[in-house]
Coordinates of C-alpha atoms and ligand atoms in Angstrom, one line a residue:
X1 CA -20.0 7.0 -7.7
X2 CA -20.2 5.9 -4.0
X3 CA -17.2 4.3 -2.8
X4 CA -15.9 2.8 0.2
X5 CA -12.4 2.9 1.3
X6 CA -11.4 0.6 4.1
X7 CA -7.5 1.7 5.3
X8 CA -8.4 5.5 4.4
X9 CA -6.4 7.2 6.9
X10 CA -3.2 5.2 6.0
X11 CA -0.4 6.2 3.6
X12 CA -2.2 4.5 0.4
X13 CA -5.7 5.4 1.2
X14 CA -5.7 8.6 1.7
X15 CA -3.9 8.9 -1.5
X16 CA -6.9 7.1 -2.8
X17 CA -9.4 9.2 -1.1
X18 CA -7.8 12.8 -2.7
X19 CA -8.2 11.4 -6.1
X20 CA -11.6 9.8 -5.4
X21 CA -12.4 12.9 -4.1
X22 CA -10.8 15.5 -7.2
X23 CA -12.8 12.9 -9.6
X24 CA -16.4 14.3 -7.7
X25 CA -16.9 11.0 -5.9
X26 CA -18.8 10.5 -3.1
X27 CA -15.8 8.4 0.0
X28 CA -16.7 6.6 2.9
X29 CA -13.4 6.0 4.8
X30 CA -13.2 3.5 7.6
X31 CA -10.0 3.1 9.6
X32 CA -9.5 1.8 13.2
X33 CA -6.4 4.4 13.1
X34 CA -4.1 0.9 14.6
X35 CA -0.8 2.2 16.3
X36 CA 1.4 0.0 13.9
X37 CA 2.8 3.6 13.8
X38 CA 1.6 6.9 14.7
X39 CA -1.9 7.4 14.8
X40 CA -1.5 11.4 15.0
X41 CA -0.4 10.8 11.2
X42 CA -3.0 9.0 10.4
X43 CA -5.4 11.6 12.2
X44 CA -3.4 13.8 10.6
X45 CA -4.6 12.2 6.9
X46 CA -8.2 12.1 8.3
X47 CA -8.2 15.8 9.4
X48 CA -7.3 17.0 5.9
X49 CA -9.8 14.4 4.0
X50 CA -12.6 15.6 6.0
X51 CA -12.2 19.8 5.0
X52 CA -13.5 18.1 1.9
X53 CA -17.6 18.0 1.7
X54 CA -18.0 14.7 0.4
X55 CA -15.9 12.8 2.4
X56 CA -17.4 11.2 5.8
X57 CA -14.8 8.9 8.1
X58 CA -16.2 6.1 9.7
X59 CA -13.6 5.3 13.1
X60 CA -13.8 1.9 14.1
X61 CA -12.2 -2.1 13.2
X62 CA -13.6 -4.1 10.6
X63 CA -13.4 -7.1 12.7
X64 CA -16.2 -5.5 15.0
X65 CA -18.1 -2.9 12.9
X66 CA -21.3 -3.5 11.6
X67 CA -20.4 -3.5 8.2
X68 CA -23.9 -4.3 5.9
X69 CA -25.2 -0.5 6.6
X70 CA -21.8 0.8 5.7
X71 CA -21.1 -1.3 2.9
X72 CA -24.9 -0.9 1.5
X73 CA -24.9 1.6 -1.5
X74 CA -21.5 1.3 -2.3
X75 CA -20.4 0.5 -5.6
X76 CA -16.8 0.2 -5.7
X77 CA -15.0 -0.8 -2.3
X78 CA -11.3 -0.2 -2.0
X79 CA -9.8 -2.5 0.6
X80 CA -6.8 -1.4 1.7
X81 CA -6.8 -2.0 6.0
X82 CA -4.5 -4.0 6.7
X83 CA -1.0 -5.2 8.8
X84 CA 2.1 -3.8 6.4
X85 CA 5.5 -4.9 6.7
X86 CA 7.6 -7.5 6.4
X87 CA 10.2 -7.4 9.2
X88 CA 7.9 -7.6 12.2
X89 CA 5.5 -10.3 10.7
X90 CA 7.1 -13.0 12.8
X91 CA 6.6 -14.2 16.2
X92 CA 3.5 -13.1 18.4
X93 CA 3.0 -10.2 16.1
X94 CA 1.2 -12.9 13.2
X95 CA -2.0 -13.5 14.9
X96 CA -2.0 -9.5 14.5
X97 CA -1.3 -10.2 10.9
X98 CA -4.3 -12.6 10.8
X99 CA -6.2 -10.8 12.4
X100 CA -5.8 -7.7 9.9
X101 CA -5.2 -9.2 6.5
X102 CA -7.1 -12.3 6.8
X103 CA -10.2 -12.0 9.0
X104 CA -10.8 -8.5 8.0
X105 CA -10.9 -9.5 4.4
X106 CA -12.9 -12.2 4.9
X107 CA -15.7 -10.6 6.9
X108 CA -15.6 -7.9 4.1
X109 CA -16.2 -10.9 1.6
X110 CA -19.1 -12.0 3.3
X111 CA -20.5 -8.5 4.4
X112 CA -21.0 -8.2 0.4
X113 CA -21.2 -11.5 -1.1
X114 CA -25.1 -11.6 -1.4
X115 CA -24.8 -7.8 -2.5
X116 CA -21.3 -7.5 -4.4
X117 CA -20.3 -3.8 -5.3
X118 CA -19.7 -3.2 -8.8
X119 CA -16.2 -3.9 -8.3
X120 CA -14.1 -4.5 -5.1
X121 CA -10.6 -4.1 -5.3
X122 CA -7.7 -5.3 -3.0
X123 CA -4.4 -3.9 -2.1
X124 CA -2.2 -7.2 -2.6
X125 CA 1.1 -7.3 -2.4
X126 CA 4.4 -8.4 -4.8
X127 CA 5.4 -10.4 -1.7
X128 CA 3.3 -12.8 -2.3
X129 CA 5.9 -13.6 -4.8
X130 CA 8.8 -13.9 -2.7
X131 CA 11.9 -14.7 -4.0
X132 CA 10.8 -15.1 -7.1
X133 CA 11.7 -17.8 -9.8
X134 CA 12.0 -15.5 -12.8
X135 CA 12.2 -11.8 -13.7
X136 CA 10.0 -9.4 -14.9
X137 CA 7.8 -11.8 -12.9
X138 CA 4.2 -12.4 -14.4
X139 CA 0.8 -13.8 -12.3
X140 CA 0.9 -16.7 -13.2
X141 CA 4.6 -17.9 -11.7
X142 CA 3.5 -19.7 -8.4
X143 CA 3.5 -17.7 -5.7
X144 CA 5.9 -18.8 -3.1
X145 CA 5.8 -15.8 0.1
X146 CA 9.0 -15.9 2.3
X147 CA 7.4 -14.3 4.9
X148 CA 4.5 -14.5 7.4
X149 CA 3.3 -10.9 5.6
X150 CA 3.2 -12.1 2.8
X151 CA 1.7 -15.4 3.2
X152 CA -1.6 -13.0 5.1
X153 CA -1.4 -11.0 1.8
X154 CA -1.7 -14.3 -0.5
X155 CA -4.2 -15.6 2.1
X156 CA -6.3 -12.4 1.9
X157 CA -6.2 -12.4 -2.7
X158 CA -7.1 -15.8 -2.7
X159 CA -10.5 -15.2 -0.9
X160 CA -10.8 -13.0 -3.1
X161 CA -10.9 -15.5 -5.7
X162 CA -12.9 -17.9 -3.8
X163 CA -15.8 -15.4 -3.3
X164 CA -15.2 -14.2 -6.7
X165 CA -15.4 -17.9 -8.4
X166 CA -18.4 -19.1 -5.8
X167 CA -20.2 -15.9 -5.2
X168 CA -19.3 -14.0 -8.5
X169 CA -18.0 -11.0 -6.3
X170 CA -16.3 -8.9 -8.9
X171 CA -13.0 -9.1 -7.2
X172 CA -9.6 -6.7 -8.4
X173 CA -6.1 -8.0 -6.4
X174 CA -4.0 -5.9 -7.3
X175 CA 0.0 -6.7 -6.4
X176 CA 1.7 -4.1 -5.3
X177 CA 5.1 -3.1 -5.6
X178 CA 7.1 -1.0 -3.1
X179 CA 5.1 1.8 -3.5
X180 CA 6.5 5.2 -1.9
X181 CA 5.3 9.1 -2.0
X182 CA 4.5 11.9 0.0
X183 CA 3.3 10.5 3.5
X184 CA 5.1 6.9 3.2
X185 CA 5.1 4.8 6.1
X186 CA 7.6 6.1 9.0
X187 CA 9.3 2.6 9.0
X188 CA 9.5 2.4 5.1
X189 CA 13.0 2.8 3.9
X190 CA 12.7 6.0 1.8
X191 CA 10.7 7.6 4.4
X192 CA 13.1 6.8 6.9
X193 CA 16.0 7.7 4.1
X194 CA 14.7 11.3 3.4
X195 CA 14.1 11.8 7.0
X196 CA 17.6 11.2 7.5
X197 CA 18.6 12.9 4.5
X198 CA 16.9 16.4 6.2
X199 CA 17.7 15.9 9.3
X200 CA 21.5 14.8 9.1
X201 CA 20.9 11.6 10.9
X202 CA 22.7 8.0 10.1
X203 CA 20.2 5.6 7.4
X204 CA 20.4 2.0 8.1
X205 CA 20.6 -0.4 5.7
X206 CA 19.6 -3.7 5.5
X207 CA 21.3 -5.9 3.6
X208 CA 24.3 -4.4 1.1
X209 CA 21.6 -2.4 -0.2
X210 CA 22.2 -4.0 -3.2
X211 CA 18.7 -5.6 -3.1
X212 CA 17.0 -4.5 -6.0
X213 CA 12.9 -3.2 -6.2
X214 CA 10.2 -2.4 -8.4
X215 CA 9.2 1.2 -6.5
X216 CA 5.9 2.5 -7.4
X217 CA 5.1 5.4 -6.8
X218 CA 2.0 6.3 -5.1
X219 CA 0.0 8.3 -7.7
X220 CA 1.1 5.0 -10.2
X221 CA -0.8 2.7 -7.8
X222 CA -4.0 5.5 -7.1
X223 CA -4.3 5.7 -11.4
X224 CA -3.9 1.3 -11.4
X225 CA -6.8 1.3 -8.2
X226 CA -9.0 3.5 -9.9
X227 CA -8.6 2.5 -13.8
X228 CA -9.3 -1.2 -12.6
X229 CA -12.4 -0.7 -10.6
X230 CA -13.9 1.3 -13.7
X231 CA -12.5 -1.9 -16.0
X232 CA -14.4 -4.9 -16.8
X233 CA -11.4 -6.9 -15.3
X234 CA -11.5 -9.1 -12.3
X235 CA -8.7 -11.2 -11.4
X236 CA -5.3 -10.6 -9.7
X237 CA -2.9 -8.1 -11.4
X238 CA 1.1 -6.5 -10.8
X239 CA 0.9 -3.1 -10.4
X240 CA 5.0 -2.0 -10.2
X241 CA 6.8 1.4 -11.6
X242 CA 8.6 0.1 -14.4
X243 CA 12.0 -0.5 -13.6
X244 CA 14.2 -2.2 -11.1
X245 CA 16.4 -0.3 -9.3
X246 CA 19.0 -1.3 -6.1
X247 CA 18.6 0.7 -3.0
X248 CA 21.8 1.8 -3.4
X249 CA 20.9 4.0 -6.3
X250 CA 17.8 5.4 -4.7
X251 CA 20.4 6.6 -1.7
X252 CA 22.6 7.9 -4.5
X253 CA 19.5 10.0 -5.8
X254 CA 18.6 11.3 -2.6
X255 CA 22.3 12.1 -1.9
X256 CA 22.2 14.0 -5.4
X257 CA 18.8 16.0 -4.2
X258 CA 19.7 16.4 -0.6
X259 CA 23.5 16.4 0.2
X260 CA 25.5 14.0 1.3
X261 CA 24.3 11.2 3.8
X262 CA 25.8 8.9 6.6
X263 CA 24.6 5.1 5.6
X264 CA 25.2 2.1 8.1
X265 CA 25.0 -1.4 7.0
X266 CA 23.0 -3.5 9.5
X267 CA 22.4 -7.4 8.5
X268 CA 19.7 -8.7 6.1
X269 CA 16.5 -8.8 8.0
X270 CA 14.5 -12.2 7.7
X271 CA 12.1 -12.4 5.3
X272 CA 13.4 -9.5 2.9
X273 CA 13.8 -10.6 -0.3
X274 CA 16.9 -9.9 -2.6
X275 CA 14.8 -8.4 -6.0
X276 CA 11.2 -7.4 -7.4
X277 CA 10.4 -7.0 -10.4
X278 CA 6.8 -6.9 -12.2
X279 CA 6.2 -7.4 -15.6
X280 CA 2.8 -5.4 -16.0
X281 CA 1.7 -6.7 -19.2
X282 CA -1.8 -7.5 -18.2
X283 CA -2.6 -4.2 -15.9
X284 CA -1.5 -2.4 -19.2
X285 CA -3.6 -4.5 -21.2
X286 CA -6.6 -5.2 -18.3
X287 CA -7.1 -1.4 -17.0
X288 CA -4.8 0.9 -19.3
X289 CA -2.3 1.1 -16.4
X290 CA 1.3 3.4 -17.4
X291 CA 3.5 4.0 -14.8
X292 CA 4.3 7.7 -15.6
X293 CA 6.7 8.9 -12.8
X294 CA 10.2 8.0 -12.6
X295 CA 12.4 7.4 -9.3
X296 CA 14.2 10.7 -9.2
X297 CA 10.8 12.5 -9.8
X298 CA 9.3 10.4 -7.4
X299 CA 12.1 11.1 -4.4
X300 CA 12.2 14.5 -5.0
X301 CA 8.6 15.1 -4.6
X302 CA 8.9 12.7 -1.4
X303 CA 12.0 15.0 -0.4
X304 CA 10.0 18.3 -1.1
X305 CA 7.1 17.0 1.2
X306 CA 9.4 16.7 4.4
X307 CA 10.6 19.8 3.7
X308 CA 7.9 21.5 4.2
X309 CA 6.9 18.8 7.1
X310 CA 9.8 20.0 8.8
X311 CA 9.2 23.4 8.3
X312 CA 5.6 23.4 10.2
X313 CA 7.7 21.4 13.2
X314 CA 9.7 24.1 13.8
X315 CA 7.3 26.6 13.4
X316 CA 5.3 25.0 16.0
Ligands
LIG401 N1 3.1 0.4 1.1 C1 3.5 -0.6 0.3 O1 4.6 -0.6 -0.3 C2 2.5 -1.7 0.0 C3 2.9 -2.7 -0.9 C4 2.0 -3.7 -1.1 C5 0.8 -3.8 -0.5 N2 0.5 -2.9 0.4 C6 -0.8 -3.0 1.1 O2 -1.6 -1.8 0.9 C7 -2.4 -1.5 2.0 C8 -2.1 -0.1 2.5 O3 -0.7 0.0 2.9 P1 -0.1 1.3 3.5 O4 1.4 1.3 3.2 O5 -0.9 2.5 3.1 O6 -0.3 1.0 5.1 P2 -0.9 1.9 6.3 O7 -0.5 1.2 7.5 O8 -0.4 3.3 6.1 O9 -2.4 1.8 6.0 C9 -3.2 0.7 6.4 C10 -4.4 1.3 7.3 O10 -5.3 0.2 7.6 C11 -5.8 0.5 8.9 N3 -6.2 -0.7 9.5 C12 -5.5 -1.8 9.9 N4 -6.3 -2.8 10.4 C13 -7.5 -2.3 10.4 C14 -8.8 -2.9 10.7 N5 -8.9 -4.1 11.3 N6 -9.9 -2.1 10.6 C15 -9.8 -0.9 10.0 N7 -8.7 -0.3 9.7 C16 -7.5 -1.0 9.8 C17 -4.6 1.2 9.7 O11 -5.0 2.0 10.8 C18 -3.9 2.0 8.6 O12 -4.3 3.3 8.6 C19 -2.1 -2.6 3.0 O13 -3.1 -3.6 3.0 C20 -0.7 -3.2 2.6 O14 -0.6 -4.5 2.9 C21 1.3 -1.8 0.7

């Protein structure tokens, strides 16, 4: 298979890529490497996906790249570029937010519309959901974002329903949950929890931390990615890790891995929601999808990465 993955350099993507890769796919990644954080991680994500032969990387924006020669061939397209994160969604930084998550996805749309992949999936979002009405929450509860993030991310599924329902473009959104791993997003809250774990720094804490989440972890949402662009199903979908946890027990788990910590409670930061929680009935039932690893598992792999992060800083 020949697939496209558009965000490839990022925390989810090149997740994606690695298994695309181990499966013996062909992977074109495109990333404009953006400076939402540090683009030496991201580079850092490319470096490591190009030792592999049938990789290529593609640097540029989807906004400006020619994308019918890149897209032409491919048969699944993973779309996965995109403006994360809820907290800095408001203000001046939303046209970014536009820019990123809606115009991207609609010139992506269009690039393939008269072509369609076999399948092209979409990394959605379970903020689309906001604060939600009911729990496990299903698709079809109206989605109701409380945030500018999440109202790009519902903006950015529903065109691809549109092109889907008009065009027949077989279209996958997949909502994610609070997904976290090995290379998480510096500004993430277990990223920036195991840093300070290691490094015997003060966490901050939004919130009494008694916010609840679905966490996924990453290789959860790379098997959900890949088991629905091999499915027959199109349509929108939750992709979470099976249980809902409080934040205060993932510090708890880190504390029981790592040693104790020093946690400072800040105030809740607009836009944050108080719980997620998906019920993933129709991933199970659509694409086979199981989450299979649990939060302590999850943490200490996440734990066991910095480690050994750390360990090449100081070497160097
Ligand atoms: N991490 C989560 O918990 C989570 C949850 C739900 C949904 N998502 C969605 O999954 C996707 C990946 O998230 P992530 O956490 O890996 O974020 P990330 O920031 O690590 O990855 C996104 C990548 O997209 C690239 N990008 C942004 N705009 C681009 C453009 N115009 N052209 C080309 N590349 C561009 C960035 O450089 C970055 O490498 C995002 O769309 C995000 O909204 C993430």
């Amino acid at each position: 298979m020949r697939a496209v993955v558009t965000g490839a350099a990022g925390f989810i993507g090149s997740h994606l890529c690695d298994r695309l890769l181990a499966e013996g796919h062909q992977v074109l990644g495109i990333d404009a490497l953006t400076d939402t954080y540090d683009p030496g991680l991201k580079m850092r994500n490319v470096e490591r996906l190009r030792l592999r032969p049938a990789f290529a990387f593609l640097g540029g924006d989807l906004l400006q790249l020619r994308l019918a020669p890149v897209l032409d061939g491919a048969e699944v397209v993973f779309h996965l570029a995109g403006q994360p994160g809820v907290r800095s969604s408001w203000g001046e930084e939303f046209a970014t937010y536009v820019e990123r998550n809606v115009l991207t996805t609609q010139r992506l749309l269009e690039a393939v519309h008269a072509d369609p992949p076999r399948k092209l999936v979409y990394a959605s979002s379970s903020s689309v959901y906001g604060q939600a009405q009911s729990y496990p929450t299903g698709e079809s509860l109206r989605p109701l974002p409380m945030s500018p993030y999440g109202v790009t991310k519902l903006a950015g599924e529903q065109l691809c329903e549109v092109y889907r329902e008009t065009f027949g473009v077989p279209t996958v959104a997949l909502r994610l949950f609070t997904v976290y791993g090995p290379r998480q997003r510096p500004d993430m809250a277990f990223a920036r929890l195991v840093r300070a774990a290691l490094r015997g720094e003060r966490f901050t804490v939004y919130g009494d931390g008694g916010q609840t989440r679905d966490f996924t972890f990453v290789s959860d949402v790379v098997e959900a990615m890949y088991g629905a662009s091999r499915s027959s199903f199109t349509g929108v979908a939750n992709v979470g890790g099976g249980s809902q946890v409080p934040l205060n027990h993932a510090i708890e788990v880190v504390q029981a891995l790592a040693g104790p910590l020093e946690v400072e409670r800040a105030g809740t930061a607009p836009g944050d929601v108080r719980d997620t929680a998906a019920d993933i009935t129709l991933s199970a039932s659509a694409f086979g999808y199981a989450p299979r690893v649990d939060l302590r598992a999850g943490l200490s792999a996440m734990l066991d990465e910095a480690r050994s992060r750390l360990a090449e800083e100081v070497r160097v």
